[in-house]
């Protein structure tokens, strides 16, 4: 029985590779018969078209010539892939089905550019947000426009820094813990003038027992004018009588120096700021310090004080030989050390410490209506420079006392004020 398709004979088999082939070569290695596709029309029809030699209506296949098929109308030499060995499609360096093009290298310049833009944007937004948050927390309660007959402004900036014994908002337990007592109202516990300028910063303590004259003033609440009678009293009595405005008026009248800004902090606020920065390192002089009234109980040497201890340290005077004059020196030393601690990178660059510190400080500060955050920053940096030795700290020059009040040395005070007004280097020494 003939196994070949209809119309095929044994002689059609020739020497083909496969069953019964006498050749050792595979079919693909020999020249293939080239079969031409008819010029037009469908197979099996059309004038002049020869019938396919296969019989049974098998369509004639396109011929393979020079790596392509003769019937490719575009003449692109279409290759099924067998000629190149890429039998799964276009292939190429990208692997099966790839585009044949290498993956482009990352554009690092563009990535760095957009990363930098994103970081800068975040910093700007955070800075602006922090500024408005901090600015909104300032308690601008003091109106210096109510102060009358003011001296002319000089060079540089003068801050009147006041520590009050206000117990507002403190619980009975806090008053006991901080040894503040329970006196009503508030009085000044410390007063300082800080001058900032181009020839060094100067911090001058005004002893609370300083003998001063109360001048004519306008009541901060009543608006009524109170004529001066030449009455002399302690400086802290001016604050107790009519608050910050009369205190500024009294300092300006007795010194001739214009006060540009007013800053006040109470007991609780002071302690909270110290705790927020993690304590302040201070050196207790030889012999230590113990005062039952303020609660101070310190051994000699360098140590870090928390808020409670810091308040006791700056309030102590009965355990000091120079009483109030020595206490003002301790206050200067501690405030300068506190400003230095606040201005360190460990506080400024650490949001977990910076924001609590700013919150504690700004919530407890009372300032004048024209005080801004940049003014406050200028004040702190000036206090830091005083602590680092770039500035000068001193007490108001004292010539003696009368009736328990400390009398200022008028000659030295006049020279000191002139140097401050002209923003000159201070050469006057204090007590």
Coordinates of C-alpha atoms in Angstrom, one line a residue:
X1 CA 0.0 0.0 0.0
X2 CA 1.3 3.4 -0.9
X3 CA 1.8 5.6 2.2
X4 CA 2.4 8.8 0.2
X5 CA -0.3 11.4 -0.4
X6 CA -2.5 11.2 -3.4
X7 CA -0.7 11.9 -6.7
X8 CA 2.7 11.3 -5.2
X9 CA 4.8 8.4 -6.4
X10 CA 7.9 6.8 -5.1
X11 CA 10.1 8.8 -7.4
X12 CA 8.8 12.1 -5.8
X13 CA 10.5 11.1 -2.6
X14 CA 14.0 11.5 -4.1
X15 CA 16.8 11.5 -1.5
X16 CA 14.9 13.5 1.1
X17 CA 15.9 13.5 4.8
X18 CA 13.6 11.4 6.8
X19 CA 12.1 7.9 6.4
X20 CA 14.0 5.9 3.8
X21 CA 16.5 8.8 3.1
X22 CA 19.9 7.8 1.9
X23 CA 21.4 11.1 2.9
X24 CA 23.0 11.8 6.2
X25 CA 22.3 15.6 5.9
X26 CA 19.2 17.2 7.4
X27 CA 16.8 18.8 5.0
X28 CA 17.5 22.3 6.2
X29 CA 21.2 22.0 5.2
X30 CA 20.5 21.4 1.5
X31 CA 19.2 23.8 -1.1
X32 CA 15.5 24.1 -0.9
X33 CA 13.3 24.0 -4.0
X34 CA 12.1 27.5 -4.7
X35 CA 8.5 27.8 -5.4
X36 CA 7.1 31.0 -6.9
X37 CA 3.7 32.4 -5.8
X38 CA 1.3 33.0 -8.7
X39 CA 1.1 36.6 -9.9
X40 CA -2.4 37.2 -8.9
X41 CA -5.7 35.7 -7.9
X42 CA -6.5 32.9 -5.6
X43 CA -5.2 29.4 -5.9
X44 CA -7.0 27.1 -8.2
X45 CA -8.4 29.9 -10.4
X46 CA -7.6 32.7 -12.7
X47 CA -6.5 32.8 -16.3
X48 CA -3.0 31.5 -17.0
X49 CA -2.5 30.2 -13.5
X50 CA -1.1 26.8 -13.2
X51 CA -2.5 24.4 -10.7
X52 CA -0.4 23.5 -7.6
X53 CA 1.8 20.5 -8.1
X54 CA 0.7 19.0 -4.8
X55 CA -2.7 17.9 -5.6
X56 CA -5.6 17.9 -3.3
X57 CA -5.8 21.7 -3.4
X58 CA -2.8 22.3 -1.0
X59 CA -1.8 26.0 -1.4
X60 CA 1.5 26.8 -2.8
X61 CA 4.0 28.2 -0.2
X62 CA 6.1 31.4 -0.7
X63 CA 9.7 30.9 -1.6
X64 CA 12.6 31.7 0.7
X65 CA 15.2 33.9 -1.1
X66 CA 18.2 35.5 0.6
X67 CA 16.9 35.5 4.1
X68 CA 13.4 36.6 3.1
X69 CA 10.3 35.6 1.3
X70 CA 9.7 36.7 -2.3
X71 CA 6.1 37.7 -1.7
X72 CA 6.9 40.3 1.1
X73 CA 5.4 43.4 -0.5
X74 CA 7.5 45.8 1.6
X75 CA 10.6 44.0 0.6
X76 CA 11.7 44.0 4.2
X77 CA 13.0 40.5 4.1
X78 CA 10.6 39.2 6.8
X79 CA 12.3 36.5 8.8
X80 CA 10.3 34.1 11.0
X81 CA 13.1 33.9 13.4
X82 CA 14.5 30.6 12.3
X83 CA 17.2 32.3 10.2
X84 CA 18.6 34.2 13.3
X85 CA 17.8 31.6 15.9
X86 CA 15.3 33.9 17.6
X87 CA 12.3 31.7 17.4
X88 CA 10.2 33.5 20.0
X89 CA 9.7 36.9 18.3
X90 CA 11.7 40.0 17.9
X91 CA 13.9 39.1 20.9
X92 CA 17.1 41.1 21.2
X93 CA 19.2 42.1 24.1
X94 CA 16.2 42.6 26.4
X95 CA 15.3 39.0 26.2
X96 CA 12.3 37.3 24.6
X97 CA 9.6 39.8 23.6
X98 CA 12.0 42.7 24.4
X99 CA 12.3 45.9 22.5
X100 CA 15.9 45.2 21.6
X101 CA 17.0 48.5 23.2
X102 CA 19.0 48.7 26.6
X103 CA 17.2 50.2 29.6
X104 CA 18.1 54.0 29.9
X105 CA 20.4 54.9 32.9
X106 CA 18.8 56.8 35.8
X107 CA 18.9 60.6 35.4
X108 CA 20.7 61.3 38.8
X109 CA 21.0 65.0 38.1
X110 CA 17.2 65.3 37.8
X111 CA 16.6 63.2 40.8
X112 CA 19.0 65.3 42.9
X113 CA 17.4 68.5 41.7
X114 CA 13.9 67.5 42.6
X115 CA 15.0 66.1 46.0
X116 CA 16.7 69.4 46.8
X117 CA 13.6 71.3 45.7
X118 CA 11.4 69.1 48.0
X119 CA 13.7 69.5 51.0
X120 CA 14.0 73.3 50.6
X121 CA 10.2 73.6 50.2
X122 CA 9.6 71.6 53.4
X123 CA 12.1 73.7 55.3
X124 CA 10.6 76.9 54.1
X125 CA 7.1 75.8 55.0
X126 CA 8.2 74.5 58.4
X127 CA 10.1 77.7 59.1
X128 CA 7.2 80.0 58.2
X129 CA 4.8 77.9 60.1
X130 CA 7.0 77.9 63.2
X131 CA 7.4 81.7 63.0
X132 CA 3.7 82.4 63.0
X133 CA 3.1 79.8 65.7
X134 CA 5.7 81.3 67.9
X135 CA 4.7 84.9 67.2
X136 CA 1.1 84.1 68.2
X137 CA 2.2 82.9 71.6
X138 CA 3.9 86.2 72.6
X139 CA 1.9 88.0 75.3
X140 CA 2.2 91.6 74.2
X141 CA 0.6 93.3 77.2
X142 CA 2.8 96.2 77.9
X143 CA 2.1 99.5 76.1
X144 CA 5.2 101.7 76.1
X145 CA 3.2 104.5 74.3
X146 CA 1.7 105.3 77.7
X147 CA 5.1 106.2 79.1
X148 CA 5.4 110.0 79.0
X149 CA 8.4 112.4 78.7
X150 CA 10.8 109.8 77.3
X151 CA 14.5 110.3 76.6
X152 CA 15.7 110.5 73.0
X153 CA 16.7 107.2 71.5
X154 CA 20.4 106.4 71.2
X155 CA 22.4 103.9 69.2
X156 CA 21.8 100.2 69.7
X157 CA 18.9 98.6 71.5
X158 CA 18.0 98.6 75.2
X159 CA 15.9 95.9 76.8
X160 CA 14.5 96.1 80.4
X161 CA 14.4 92.5 81.6
X162 CA 12.3 91.8 84.6
X163 CA 11.9 88.7 86.8
X164 CA 8.6 89.0 88.7
X165 CA 7.5 87.0 91.7
X166 CA 4.1 86.4 90.1
X167 CA 2.4 83.2 91.2
X168 CA -0.4 83.4 88.7
X169 CA -1.6 80.0 87.6
X170 CA 0.4 78.1 90.2
X171 CA -1.3 75.5 92.4
X172 CA -0.7 75.3 96.2
X173 CA 1.5 72.3 95.6
X174 CA 3.7 74.2 93.1
X175 CA 4.0 77.2 95.4
X176 CA 5.2 74.9 98.2
X177 CA 7.6 73.0 95.9
X178 CA 9.1 76.2 94.5
X179 CA 9.2 78.0 97.9
X180 CA 7.4 81.0 96.5
X181 CA 5.0 81.7 99.3
X182 CA 1.4 82.8 98.6
X183 CA 1.6 86.6 98.5
X184 CA -1.0 88.2 96.4
X185 CA -0.2 90.4 93.4
X186 CA 3.3 90.5 91.9
X187 CA 6.5 92.4 92.5
X188 CA 9.8 92.6 90.7
X189 CA 12.3 90.1 92.0
X190 CA 15.1 91.2 89.6
X191 CA 15.6 93.9 87.0
X192 CA 18.3 94.3 84.3
X193 CA 19.1 96.5 81.4
X194 CA 20.6 94.7 78.4
X195 CA 22.2 96.9 75.8
X196 CA 23.0 95.4 72.4
X197 CA 25.2 97.2 69.9
X198 CA 28.2 97.1 67.6
X199 CA 30.8 97.6 70.4
X200 CA 29.9 94.6 72.6
X201 CA 26.8 93.8 74.6
X202 CA 26.4 95.0 78.2
X203 CA 24.1 93.5 80.9
X204 CA 23.5 95.8 83.9
X205 CA 21.6 94.7 87.0
X206 CA 19.4 97.2 88.8
X207 CA 19.2 96.2 92.5
X208 CA 15.6 96.0 93.6
X209 CA 16.5 98.1 96.7
X210 CA 17.9 101.0 94.5
X211 CA 16.9 104.4 95.8
X212 CA 14.9 106.2 93.0
X213 CA 12.5 109.1 92.6
X214 CA 9.0 108.4 91.3
X215 CA 8.3 111.0 88.5
X216 CA 5.1 112.3 87.1
X217 CA 3.3 109.5 85.2
X218 CA 0.1 108.6 83.6
X219 CA -1.7 105.6 85.1
X220 CA -1.6 102.6 82.9
X221 CA -5.3 101.7 83.7
X222 CA -6.9 104.9 84.7
X223 CA -5.2 107.3 82.2
X224 CA -5.0 109.8 85.0
X225 CA -1.9 111.9 85.5
X226 CA -0.1 111.6 88.8
X227 CA 2.2 114.5 89.5
X228 CA 5.7 113.8 90.9
X229 CA 6.4 115.0 94.4
X230 CA 10.0 114.2 94.6
X231 CA 9.1 111.1 96.6
X232 CA 11.9 108.5 96.9
X233 CA 11.4 104.8 97.3
X234 CA 12.9 101.4 96.3
X235 CA 12.9 100.7 92.6
X236 CA 10.7 97.6 92.9
X237 CA 8.0 99.7 94.5
X238 CA 7.4 101.5 91.2
X239 CA 6.4 98.2 89.6
X240 CA 4.1 97.3 92.6
X241 CA 2.5 100.8 92.4
X242 CA 1.5 100.8 88.7
X243 CA 3.1 97.9 86.8
X244 CA 5.5 97.8 83.9
X245 CA 4.7 101.2 82.4
X246 CA 5.6 103.1 85.7
X247 CA 8.7 100.9 86.1
X248 CA 9.9 101.9 82.6
X249 CA 9.1 105.5 83.3
X250 CA 11.0 105.5 86.6
X251 CA 14.1 103.8 85.1
X252 CA 14.2 106.3 82.2
X253 CA 13.7 109.3 84.5
X254 CA 16.5 108.2 86.9
X255 CA 19.0 107.2 84.2
X256 CA 18.2 109.3 81.1
X257 CA 18.4 106.1 79.0
X258 CA 15.5 105.2 76.7
X259 CA 14.1 101.6 77.0
X260 CA 13.2 100.1 73.6
X261 CA 11.7 96.8 74.7
X262 CA 10.3 95.3 77.9
X263 CA 10.5 91.5 78.8
X264 CA 9.1 90.0 81.9
X265 CA 8.9 86.4 83.2
X266 CA 7.4 84.9 86.3
X267 CA 8.5 82.2 88.7
X268 CA 6.7 79.3 87.1
X269 CA 7.7 80.3 83.6
X270 CA 11.4 80.5 84.6
X271 CA 11.3 77.0 86.1
X272 CA 9.6 75.6 83.0
X273 CA 12.1 77.0 80.6
X274 CA 15.0 75.5 82.6
X275 CA 13.3 72.1 82.7
X276 CA 12.5 72.3 78.9
X277 CA 16.2 72.6 78.0
X278 CA 17.1 69.7 80.3
X279 CA 18.7 71.9 83.1
X280 CA 21.4 74.4 83.1
X281 CA 25.0 73.8 84.2
X282 CA 26.3 76.3 86.8
X283 CA 29.2 76.4 89.2
X284 CA 28.4 76.9 92.9
X285 CA 31.2 78.8 94.7
X286 CA 33.3 77.4 97.4
X287 CA 31.4 76.9 100.6
X288 CA 28.2 75.9 98.9
X289 CA 24.8 77.7 99.3
X290 CA 22.0 77.1 101.7
X291 CA 18.9 79.3 102.2
X292 CA 15.7 78.1 103.8
X293 CA 13.7 81.0 102.5
X294 CA 14.5 80.3 98.8
X295 CA 15.0 76.6 99.2
X296 CA 18.6 76.6 98.0
X297 CA 20.7 73.8 99.3
X298 CA 23.8 73.3 97.0
X299 CA 27.2 71.8 97.5
X300 CA 30.2 73.6 96.0
X301 CA 31.3 72.8 92.4
X302 CA 29.9 72.4 88.9
X303 CA 26.4 70.9 88.7
X304 CA 23.3 70.9 86.5
X305 CA 20.2 72.7 88.1
X306 CA 16.7 71.8 87.2
X307 CA 13.8 74.3 87.2
X308 CA 13.1 74.1 90.9
X309 CA 16.8 74.4 91.9
X310 CA 17.4 77.2 89.4
X311 CA 14.7 79.3 90.9
X312 CA 16.1 78.8 94.3
X313 CA 19.5 79.8 93.1
X314 CA 18.5 83.1 91.5
X315 CA 16.3 84.1 94.5
X316 CA 18.9 83.4 97.2
X317 CA 20.2 86.5 99.0
X318 CA 20.2 85.9 102.7
X319 CA 22.9 83.3 102.4
X320 CA 25.2 85.7 100.5
X321 CA 27.6 88.2 102.0
X322 CA 26.6 91.0 99.7
X323 CA 22.9 90.3 99.9
X324 CA 21.1 91.8 97.0
X325 CA 24.2 92.9 95.1
X326 CA 25.6 89.3 95.2
X327 CA 22.2 88.0 94.2
X328 CA 22.1 90.2 91.1
X329 CA 25.5 88.8 90.1
X330 CA 24.2 85.2 90.4
X331 CA 21.1 86.2 88.4
X332 CA 23.3 87.6 85.6
X333 CA 25.5 84.5 85.6
X334 CA 22.5 82.1 85.5
X335 CA 20.5 84.0 82.8
X336 CA 23.6 84.2 80.6
X337 CA 24.2 80.4 81.0
X338 CA 20.5 79.7 80.3
X339 CA 20.7 81.8 77.1
X340 CA 23.8 79.9 76.1
X341 CA 22.1 76.6 76.7
X342 CA 19.0 77.6 74.6
X343 CA 21.2 78.7 71.7
X344 CA 23.2 75.5 71.4
X345 CA 22.8 73.3 68.3
X346 CA 21.5 70.5 70.6
X347 CA 18.5 72.7 71.3
X348 CA 18.0 74.6 68.1
X349 CA 18.4 71.6 65.8
X350 CA 16.4 69.2 67.9
X351 CA 12.6 69.7 67.4
X352 CA 11.8 67.5 70.4
X353 CA 13.7 70.0 72.6
X354 CA 13.3 73.3 70.6
X355 CA 9.5 73.3 70.5
X356 CA 8.9 72.5 74.2
X357 CA 11.5 75.2 75.1
X358 CA 9.9 77.8 72.8
X359 CA 6.5 76.8 74.1
X360 CA 7.5 77.1 77.7
X361 CA 9.3 80.4 77.2
X362 CA 6.9 82.2 75.0
X363 CA 3.8 81.2 77.1
X364 CA 5.4 82.7 80.2
X365 CA 6.9 85.9 78.7
X366 CA 5.1 89.3 78.9
X367 CA 6.5 91.8 76.4
X368 CA 5.7 95.2 75.0
X369 CA 3.4 95.6 72.0
X370 CA 6.2 96.3 69.6
X371 CA 8.3 93.3 70.5
X372 CA 8.9 90.8 67.7
X373 CA 10.5 87.4 67.5
X374 CA 13.7 88.9 65.9
X375 CA 14.0 91.3 68.9
X376 CA 13.6 88.4 71.3
X377 CA 16.3 86.4 69.4
X378 CA 18.6 89.4 69.4
X379 CA 18.2 89.6 73.2
X380 CA 19.0 85.9 73.7
X381 CA 22.1 86.0 71.5
X382 CA 23.3 89.1 73.3
X383 CA 23.0 87.3 76.6
X384 CA 24.9 84.4 75.2
X385 CA 27.7 86.7 74.1
X386 CA 27.9 88.1 77.6
X387 CA 28.3 84.6 79.0
X388 CA 31.0 83.8 76.4
X389 CA 33.1 86.8 77.4
X390 CA 32.4 88.9 74.3
X391 CA 30.3 91.3 76.4
X392 CA 30.2 92.8 79.8
X393 CA 28.0 92.2 82.9
X394 CA 27.9 94.6 85.9
X395 CA 25.8 96.1 88.6
X396 CA 24.6 99.7 88.5
X397 CA 27.4 101.7 90.2
X398 CA 26.6 102.3 93.9
X399 CA 28.0 105.1 96.0
X400 CA 26.4 104.1 99.4
X401 CA 23.0 103.7 101.0
X402 CA 20.4 105.7 102.8
X403 CA 17.5 104.3 104.9
X404 CA 18.3 100.8 103.7
X405 CA 18.1 101.9 100.0
X406 CA 21.1 101.7 97.7
X407 CA 22.2 105.0 96.3
X408 CA 23.5 105.1 92.7
X409 CA 26.8 106.8 91.9
X410 CA 25.5 109.7 89.8
X411 CA 28.8 110.5 88.1
X412 CA 29.4 106.9 87.0
X413 CA 25.8 106.4 86.0
X414 CA 26.0 109.5 83.8
X415 CA 29.1 108.3 82.1
X416 CA 27.7 104.8 81.7
X417 CA 24.5 106.1 80.1
X418 CA 26.5 108.3 77.6
X419 CA 28.6 105.3 76.5
X420 CA 25.4 103.3 76.0
X421 CA 23.6 106.0 74.1
X422 CA 26.6 106.4 71.8
X423 CA 27.0 102.6 71.5
X424 CA 30.6 102.9 72.8
X425 CA 32.6 100.3 74.6
X426 CA 31.6 100.5 78.3
X427 CA 34.5 101.5 80.5
X428 CA 32.6 102.2 83.7
X429 CA 32.8 99.5 86.4
X430 CA 30.0 98.6 88.7
X431 CA 29.7 97.1 92.2

